[in-house]
Amino acid sequence: MVRVRLEEFKVFSGSSNEILSKRIVEYLGISAGKILVTRFPDGEIYVRCLENVRGKEIFVIQSTYSPSDNIVELLIMIDALKRASARSICAVIPFFGYARQDRKTKSREPISAKLMANLITTAGASRVISVDLHAGQIQGFFDIPMDNLTAYLILGRYFREKGLKEPVIVAPDVGAVHRATQFAGEIPTSTQAIFVKKRLSPEEVETSRLIGDVKGKSVILVDDAIHTGGTLISAAEEVLRRGAVEVYASATHGVFAGDALEKLDHSPIKEIVVTDTMPVEKRINLPEKVKVLTVAPLIGEAIRRIVLHESVSELFEKGL
Ligand code: R5P
């Protein structure tokens, strides 16, 4: 726990990330700002800030995973705080939703990630913090400061401490290579391999071409998010066919859509390590093989440094 000057800033939590928000304010040694988030009888969201924020530096923590109410709640919270004369408002979005549509791959498609950036900025955010954006270029969709923190160092260190024999860090698709490299940097004894993934449908993937050697090794699959689990399960089965001795998986965001948790529980993956950017710990029937690490010190430290006008870049390079 660190102590930052209390009068200078406030941290408010939306309803999508209560467990993580509690951990972040504990790290900072403060209590969360008081805010009422409730519903009109027809389901529309109503927000009222219950304390004075005039002239203060404000941080609002809210992940924007589905349902889309989470993004609307964030926008309404920012609007309420802006109209209450906050000096600055930083949207802390541990899981940035609608990030997959970051460019047009077919005609007449939207660029939803850019739309989200526009909405957040128009609502009144003056800065954004996120963790492991699906695509780093989403940073450029904002014309305000945007810090894309990474949890791969935290996840990599967890696996380093396991002391696996001959670990090989496998990117389940080409897009995951940079993530896998950051992760591998924390495990000096590791080697790397890459899958070429073909997505057959939103639920189905084919990962059969592997560049690199996994025979006789302990495989750690590294991805940014687990949605249906299809990517990881397909990759896990393939590395075992190619002679890997065991398979672990790691991702920053445990979205676990539909029956993903059940499918992963029955898969050959030994352990699945994610972080609390999503409220995974609230899931009922969370399989024992799913382990959740917290990113609260990472986000808390970024907030502390922003408030004290210290450099945040060290967090990207060395982690915590
Ligand atoms: C895709 O490009 C992402 O990096 C993940 O691989 C993907 O979101 C995982 O989805 P699923 O669990 O549904 O295969």
Tab-separated table of C-alpha atoms and ligand atoms in Angstrom:
chain	number	residue	atom	x	y	z
A	1	MET	CA	0.000	0.000	0.000
A	2	VAL	CA	1.267	3.477	-0.906
A	3	ARG	CA	-0.106	6.816	0.305
A	4	VAL	CA	-0.804	9.620	-2.153
A	5	ARG	CA	-2.024	13.108	-1.180
A	6	LEU	CA	-5.734	12.544	-0.667
A	7	GLU	CA	-7.087	15.983	-1.479
A	8	GLU	CA	-5.697	15.999	-5.026
A	9	PHE	CA	-7.599	13.205	-6.692
A	10	LYS	CA	-10.501	10.796	-6.389
A	11	VAL	CA	-11.150	7.335	-7.749
A	12	PHE	CA	-14.701	6.276	-8.645
A	13	SER	CA	-15.758	2.771	-9.555
A	14	GLY	CA	-18.389	1.812	-12.102
A	15	SER	CA	-20.286	-1.417	-11.584
A	16	SER	CA	-18.344	-3.606	-14.036
A	17	ASN	CA	-15.100	-3.901	-12.049
A	18	GLU	CA	-15.932	-3.667	-8.370
A	19	ILE	CA	-13.427	-6.291	-7.164
A	20	LEU	CA	-10.529	-4.738	-9.080
A	21	SER	CA	-11.549	-1.185	-8.093
A	22	LYS	CA	-11.503	-2.176	-4.421
A	23	ARG	CA	-7.997	-3.574	-4.859
A	24	ILE	CA	-6.824	-0.416	-6.643
A	25	VAL	CA	-8.054	1.956	-3.917
A	26	GLU	CA	-6.528	-0.353	-1.290
A	27	TYR	CA	-3.197	-0.111	-3.136
A	28	LEU	CA	-3.483	3.681	-3.128
A	29	GLY	CA	-4.507	3.747	0.539
A	30	ILE	CA	-7.675	5.777	-0.120
A	31	SER	CA	-11.411	5.100	-0.113
A	32	ALA	CA	-13.413	5.062	-3.334
A	33	GLY	CA	-15.387	8.192	-4.247
A	34	LYS	CA	-19.104	8.032	-3.517
A	35	ILE	CA	-21.268	7.702	-6.584
A	36	LEU	CA	-24.782	6.367	-7.108
A	37	VAL	CA	-25.239	4.174	-10.164
A	38	THR	CA	-28.764	2.873	-10.471
A	39	ARG	CA	-31.583	2.325	-12.987
A	40	PHE	CA	-34.818	3.982	-13.976
A	41	PRO	CA	-37.767	1.560	-13.959
A	42	ASP	CA	-37.387	1.074	-17.735
A	43	GLY	CA	-33.744	0.017	-17.334
A	44	GLU	CA	-31.990	3.247	-18.359
A	45	ILE	CA	-28.904	4.071	-16.293
A	46	TYR	CA	-28.961	6.906	-13.745
A	47	VAL	CA	-25.791	8.255	-12.133
A	48	ARG	CA	-25.286	10.856	-9.429
A	49	CYS	CA	-21.958	11.796	-7.925
A	50	LEU	CA	-22.455	11.988	-4.152
A	51	GLU	CA	-19.495	14.176	-3.284
A	52	ASN	CA	-17.826	17.379	-4.406
A	53	VAL	CA	-15.370	16.919	-7.283
A	54	ARG	CA	-14.912	20.571	-8.263
A	55	GLY	CA	-11.345	21.173	-9.415
A	56	LYS	CA	-10.258	17.571	-8.666
A	57	GLU	CA	-8.324	15.054	-10.741
A	58	ILE	CA	-10.733	12.154	-11.247
A	59	PHE	CA	-10.175	8.509	-12.195
A	60	VAL	CA	-13.187	6.386	-13.216
A	61	ILE	CA	-12.658	2.616	-13.299
A	62	GLN	CA	-14.916	0.715	-15.654
A	63	SER	CA	-14.255	-2.155	-18.058
A	64	THR	CA	-16.382	-2.018	-21.186
A	65	TYR	CA	-17.083	-5.702	-21.826
A	66	SER	CA	-20.505	-6.857	-23.031
A	67	PRO	CA	-23.332	-5.969	-22.340
A	68	SER	CA	-22.976	-2.534	-23.885
A	69	ASP	CA	-24.559	-1.061	-20.729
A	70	ASN	CA	-21.010	-1.015	-19.332
A	71	ILE	CA	-19.793	1.480	-21.942
A	72	VAL	CA	-22.970	3.561	-21.574
A	73	GLU	CA	-22.497	3.602	-17.785
A	74	LEU	CA	-18.913	4.834	-18.237
A	75	LEU	CA	-20.027	7.618	-20.593
A	76	ILE	CA	-22.784	8.745	-18.212
A	77	MET	CA	-20.373	8.705	-15.241
A	78	ILE	CA	-17.892	10.854	-17.169
A	79	ASP	CA	-20.685	13.254	-18.153
A	80	ALA	CA	-21.870	13.580	-14.535
A	81	LEU	CA	-18.309	14.253	-13.322
A	82	LYS	CA	-17.604	16.757	-16.094
A	83	ARG	CA	-20.809	18.672	-15.321
A	84	ALA	CA	-19.797	18.627	-11.636
A	85	SER	CA	-16.665	20.616	-12.644
A	86	ALA	CA	-13.966	17.966	-12.240
A	87	ARG	CA	-10.593	19.402	-13.347
A	88	SER	CA	-9.670	16.294	-15.356
A	89	ILE	CA	-11.233	12.875	-15.885
A	90	CYS	CA	-9.185	9.778	-16.623
A	91	ALA	CA	-11.194	6.796	-17.893
A	92	VAL	CA	-9.491	3.683	-16.513
A	93	ILE	CA	-10.723	0.863	-18.780
A	94	PRO	CA	-8.921	-2.343	-17.733
A	95	PHE	CA	-10.687	-4.318	-20.478
A	96	PHE	CA	-11.409	-2.164	-23.534
A	97	GLY	CA	-14.440	-3.635	-25.299
A	98	TYR	CA	-15.288	-3.415	-29.001
A	99	ALA	CA	-11.527	-3.518	-29.658
A	100	ARG	CA	-11.580	-6.386	-32.139
A	101	GLN	CA	-13.121	-4.248	-34.883
A	102	ASP	CA	-10.104	-1.945	-35.221
A	103	ARG	CA	-10.113	-1.756	-39.037
A	104	LYS	CA	-12.287	-2.676	-41.984
A	105	THR	CA	-11.536	-6.170	-43.251
A	106	LYS	CA	-14.695	-6.371	-45.391
A	107	SER	CA	-16.660	-3.658	-47.139
A	108	ARG	CA	-19.419	-1.832	-45.224
A	109	GLU	CA	-18.025	-2.762	-41.798
A	110	PRO	CA	-17.713	-0.302	-38.878
A	111	ILE	CA	-14.505	0.555	-37.028
A	112	SER	CA	-16.107	0.092	-33.633
A	113	ALA	CA	-12.920	0.702	-31.622
A	114	LYS	CA	-12.596	4.185	-33.156
A	115	LEU	CA	-16.273	4.885	-32.411
A	116	MET	CA	-15.681	3.923	-28.748
A	117	ALA	CA	-12.667	6.265	-28.612
A	118	ASN	CA	-14.779	9.105	-30.039
A	119	LEU	CA	-17.581	8.476	-27.540
A	120	ILE	CA	-15.237	8.386	-24.532
A	121	THR	CA	-13.489	11.597	-25.606
A	122	THR	CA	-16.739	13.408	-26.446
A	123	ALA	CA	-18.211	12.443	-23.063
A	124	GLY	CA	-15.361	14.402	-21.437
A	125	ALA	CA	-12.430	12.084	-20.677
A	126	SER	CA	-9.090	13.891	-20.738
A	127	ARG	CA	-6.951	10.759	-20.448
A	128	VAL	CA	-7.405	6.992	-20.796
A	129	ILE	CA	-5.604	4.077	-19.158
A	130	SER	CA	-6.146	0.531	-20.406
A	131	VAL	CA	-4.414	-2.831	-20.119
A	132	ASP	CA	-3.302	-4.929	-23.094
A	133	LEU	CA	-5.484	-3.457	-25.815
A	134	HIS	CA	-6.377	-6.021	-28.436
A	135	ALA	CA	-4.423	-3.892	-30.919
A	136	GLY	CA	-1.847	-1.314	-29.860
A	137	GLN	CA	-2.903	1.049	-32.668
A	138	ILE	CA	-6.161	1.765	-30.804
A	139	GLN	CA	-4.013	4.177	-28.772
A	140	GLY	CA	-3.868	6.340	-31.889
A	141	PHE	CA	-7.679	6.455	-32.081
A	142	PHE	CA	-7.516	8.890	-29.161
A	143	ASP	CA	-6.260	12.476	-29.419
A	144	ILE	CA	-5.834	12.593	-25.631
A	145	PRO	CA	-3.101	10.835	-23.585
A	146	MET	CA	-3.669	7.072	-23.651
A	147	ASP	CA	-1.572	4.651	-21.598
A	148	ASN	CA	-1.753	1.016	-22.675
A	149	LEU	CA	-0.333	-0.871	-19.687
A	150	THR	CA	0.723	-4.489	-19.982
A	151	ALA	CA	0.033	-7.457	-17.713
A	152	TYR	CA	2.304	-9.836	-19.656
A	153	LEU	CA	5.193	-9.098	-17.297
A	154	ILE	CA	3.037	-10.079	-14.282
A	155	LEU	CA	1.828	-13.232	-16.051
A	156	GLY	CA	5.328	-14.098	-17.270
A	157	ARG	CA	6.774	-13.796	-13.767
A	158	TYR	CA	4.104	-16.119	-12.391
A	159	PHE	CA	5.222	-18.796	-14.844
A	160	ARG	CA	8.927	-18.107	-14.219
A	161	GLU	CA	8.353	-18.950	-10.564
A	162	LYS	CA	6.829	-22.287	-11.547
A	163	GLY	CA	10.273	-23.322	-12.869
A	164	LEU	CA	8.877	-25.367	-15.778
A	165	LYS	CA	11.341	-27.638	-17.587
A	166	GLU	CA	12.117	-26.460	-21.124
A	167	PRO	CA	9.304	-23.907	-21.389
A	168	VAL	CA	8.275	-22.818	-24.863
A	169	ILE	CA	6.080	-19.746	-25.201
A	170	VAL	CA	3.608	-20.239	-28.024
A	171	ALA	CA	1.704	-17.433	-29.743
A	172	PRO	CA	-1.609	-18.981	-30.906
A	173	ASP	CA	-1.702	-16.589	-33.864
A	174	VAL	CA	0.564	-14.087	-35.586
A	175	GLY	CA	-1.143	-11.176	-33.770
A	176	ALA	CA	0.020	-12.614	-30.439
A	177	VAL	CA	3.738	-12.685	-31.287
A	178	HIS	CA	4.569	-9.351	-29.648
A	179	ARG	CA	2.630	-10.337	-26.496
A	180	ALA	CA	4.361	-13.733	-26.365
A	181	THR	CA	7.745	-12.016	-26.757
A	182	GLN	CA	7.063	-9.661	-23.833
A	183	PHE	CA	5.947	-12.639	-21.766
A	184	ALA	CA	8.985	-14.707	-22.797
A	185	GLY	CA	11.271	-11.850	-21.713
A	186	GLU	CA	10.355	-12.743	-18.117
A	187	ILE	CA	11.415	-16.404	-18.537
A	188	PRO	CA	15.078	-16.408	-19.640
A	189	THR	CA	15.157	-20.185	-20.188
A	190	SER	CA	12.261	-20.150	-22.656
A	191	THR	CA	12.095	-20.542	-26.423
A	192	GLN	CA	9.250	-19.389	-28.698
A	193	ALA	CA	6.923	-20.804	-31.358
A	194	ILE	CA	4.065	-19.356	-33.434
A	195	PHE	CA	0.839	-20.775	-34.822
A	196	VAL	CA	-0.766	-19.604	-38.044
A	197	LYS	CA	-4.464	-19.373	-37.135
A	198	LYS	CA	-7.386	-19.464	-39.543
A	199	ARG	CA	-10.682	-18.252	-38.070
A	200	LEU	CA	-13.480	-20.291	-39.652
A	201	SER	CA	-16.285	-18.455	-37.763
A	202	PRO	CA	-16.536	-16.378	-34.525
A	203	GLU	CA	-16.722	-19.689	-32.610
A	204	GLU	CA	-14.392	-21.889	-34.673
A	205	VAL	CA	-10.683	-21.680	-35.427
A	206	GLU	CA	-8.135	-23.871	-37.125
A	207	THR	CA	-4.580	-23.795	-35.790
A	208	SER	CA	-2.599	-26.467	-37.576
A	209	ARG	CA	0.552	-24.747	-38.921
A	210	LEU	CA	3.192	-24.274	-36.233
A	211	ILE	CA	6.516	-22.518	-36.679
A	212	GLY	CA	8.895	-23.776	-33.981
A	213	ASP	CA	9.523	-26.884	-31.925
A	214	VAL	CA	7.428	-28.072	-28.964
A	215	LYS	CA	8.449	-31.745	-28.763
A	216	GLY	CA	9.252	-32.827	-25.197
A	217	LYS	CA	8.611	-29.288	-23.896
A	218	SER	CA	6.211	-27.519	-21.532
A	219	VAL	CA	4.069	-25.208	-23.645
A	220	ILE	CA	2.648	-21.908	-22.391
A	221	LEU	CA	0.090	-20.432	-24.816
A	222	VAL	CA	-0.077	-16.636	-24.530
A	223	ASP	CA	-2.975	-14.540	-25.844
A	224	ASP	CA	-4.580	-11.183	-25.016
A	225	ALA	CA	-8.077	-12.524	-24.376
A	226	ILE	CA	-10.019	-15.739	-24.054
A	227	HIS	CA	-13.512	-15.420	-25.527
A	228	THR	CA	-14.918	-18.822	-26.557
A	229	GLY	CA	-11.660	-20.613	-25.689
A	230	GLY	CA	-11.587	-21.997	-29.266
A	231	THR	CA	-8.164	-20.548	-30.104
A	232	LEU	CA	-6.453	-21.961	-27.012
A	233	ILE	CA	-8.125	-25.370	-27.086
A	234	SER	CA	-7.298	-25.869	-30.761
A	235	ALA	CA	-3.673	-24.797	-30.176
A	236	ALA	CA	-3.361	-26.986	-27.058
A	237	GLU	CA	-4.561	-30.103	-28.885
A	238	GLU	CA	-2.161	-29.441	-31.745
A	239	VAL	CA	0.949	-28.968	-29.556
A	240	LEU	CA	0.161	-32.196	-27.712
A	241	ARG	CA	-0.158	-34.003	-31.071
A	242	ARG	CA	3.299	-32.627	-31.844
A	243	GLY	CA	4.799	-34.121	-28.679
A	244	ALA	CA	4.555	-31.341	-26.043
A	245	VAL	CA	4.580	-32.863	-22.541
A	246	GLU	CA	2.101	-30.406	-20.959
A	247	VAL	CA	0.195	-27.243	-21.876
A	248	TYR	CA	-0.574	-24.109	-19.849
A	249	ALA	CA	-2.414	-21.019	-21.057
A	250	SER	CA	-2.241	-17.389	-20.107
A	251	ALA	CA	-4.206	-14.317	-21.179
A	252	THR	CA	-4.754	-10.877	-19.714
A	253	HIS	CA	-8.535	-10.834	-20.193
A	254	GLY	CA	-10.669	-13.835	-19.177
A	255	VAL	CA	-13.879	-12.992	-21.055
A	256	PHE	CA	-15.069	-16.629	-21.087
A	257	ALA	CA	-18.143	-16.216	-23.288
A	258	GLY	CA	-20.944	-18.805	-23.360
A	259	ASP	CA	-19.753	-22.248	-22.282
A	260	ALA	CA	-16.044	-21.354	-22.587
A	261	LEU	CA	-15.259	-22.206	-18.953
A	262	GLU	CA	-16.821	-25.652	-19.265
A	263	LYS	CA	-15.001	-26.358	-22.533
A	264	LEU	CA	-11.675	-25.201	-21.098
A	265	ASP	CA	-12.225	-27.281	-17.973
A	266	HIS	CA	-12.578	-30.376	-20.150
A	267	SER	CA	-9.632	-29.411	-22.360
A	268	PRO	CA	-6.087	-30.785	-21.962
A	269	ILE	CA	-4.845	-27.382	-20.708
A	270	LYS	CA	-3.432	-27.900	-17.187
A	271	GLU	CA	-3.786	-24.369	-15.866
A	272	ILE	CA	-5.259	-21.155	-17.290
A	273	VAL	CA	-3.920	-17.917	-15.813
A	274	VAL	CA	-5.786	-14.642	-16.392
A	275	THR	CA	-6.065	-11.313	-14.568
A	276	ASP	CA	-8.865	-9.415	-12.839
A	277	THR	CA	-9.449	-6.918	-15.697
A	278	MET	CA	-12.683	-8.922	-15.986
A	279	PRO	CA	-14.626	-9.983	-12.849
A	280	VAL	CA	-13.652	-13.643	-13.344
A	281	GLU	CA	-13.726	-14.406	-9.616
A	282	LYS	CA	-17.469	-13.676	-9.581
A	283	ARG	CA	-18.173	-16.478	-12.057
A	284	ILE	CA	-20.007	-19.412	-10.580
A	285	ASN	CA	-18.425	-22.811	-11.168
A	286	LEU	CA	-15.051	-21.268	-11.903
A	287	PRO	CA	-12.880	-24.319	-12.654
A	288	GLU	CA	-10.030	-24.942	-10.250
A	289	LYS	CA	-7.590	-24.798	-13.145
A	290	VAL	CA	-8.370	-21.085	-13.669
A	291	LYS	CA	-6.048	-18.852	-11.648
A	292	VAL	CA	-6.616	-15.091	-11.393
A	293	LEU	CA	-3.742	-12.633	-10.812
A	294	THR	CA	-4.465	-9.011	-9.975
A	295	VAL	CA	-3.449	-5.977	-12.032
A	296	ALA	CA	-4.431	-3.631	-9.168
A	297	PRO	CA	-0.828	-2.679	-8.242
A	298	LEU	CA	-0.065	-1.991	-11.928
A	299	ILE	CA	-3.083	0.308	-12.413
A	300	GLY	CA	-2.761	1.787	-8.910
A	301	GLU	CA	0.874	2.629	-9.543
A	302	ALA	CA	0.018	4.247	-12.912
A	303	ILE	CA	-2.614	6.408	-11.141
A	304	ARG	CA	-0.153	7.328	-8.381
A	305	ARG	CA	2.493	8.365	-10.904
A	306	ILE	CA	0.029	10.387	-13.011
A	307	VAL	CA	-1.188	12.243	-9.906
A	308	LEU	CA	2.379	12.972	-8.798
A	309	HIS	CA	3.494	13.872	-12.368
A	310	GLU	CA	6.027	11.045	-12.378
A	311	SER	CA	7.015	8.970	-15.400
A	312	VAL	CA	4.749	6.036	-16.250
A	313	SER	CA	7.048	4.641	-18.944
A	314	GLU	CA	9.032	2.568	-16.441
A	315	LEU	CA	5.902	0.479	-15.902
A	316	PHE	CA	5.910	-0.500	-19.586
A	317	GLU	CA	9.581	-1.388	-19.577
A	318	LYS	CA	10.082	-3.107	-16.237
A	319	GLY	CA	6.578	-3.639	-14.870
A	320	LEU	CA	6.306	-3.322	-11.120
B	1	R5P	C1	-7.878	-12.760	-31.567
B	1	R5P	O1	-7.284	-12.160	-32.449
B	1	R5P	C2	-7.535	-12.624	-30.124
B	1	R5P	O2	-6.220	-12.251	-29.924
B	1	R5P	C3	-7.838	-13.909	-29.384
B	1	R5P	O3	-7.071	-14.943	-29.943
B	1	R5P	C4	-9.290	-14.231	-29.498
B	1	R5P	O4	-10.059	-13.153	-29.083
B	1	R5P	C5	-9.631	-15.463	-28.702
B	1	R5P	O5	-10.936	-15.780	-28.975
B	1	R5P	P1	-11.511	-17.229	-28.717
B	1	R5P	O6	-11.266	-17.577	-27.273
B	1	R5P	O7	-12.985	-17.098	-29.023
B	1	R5P	O8	-10.847	-18.176	-29.665
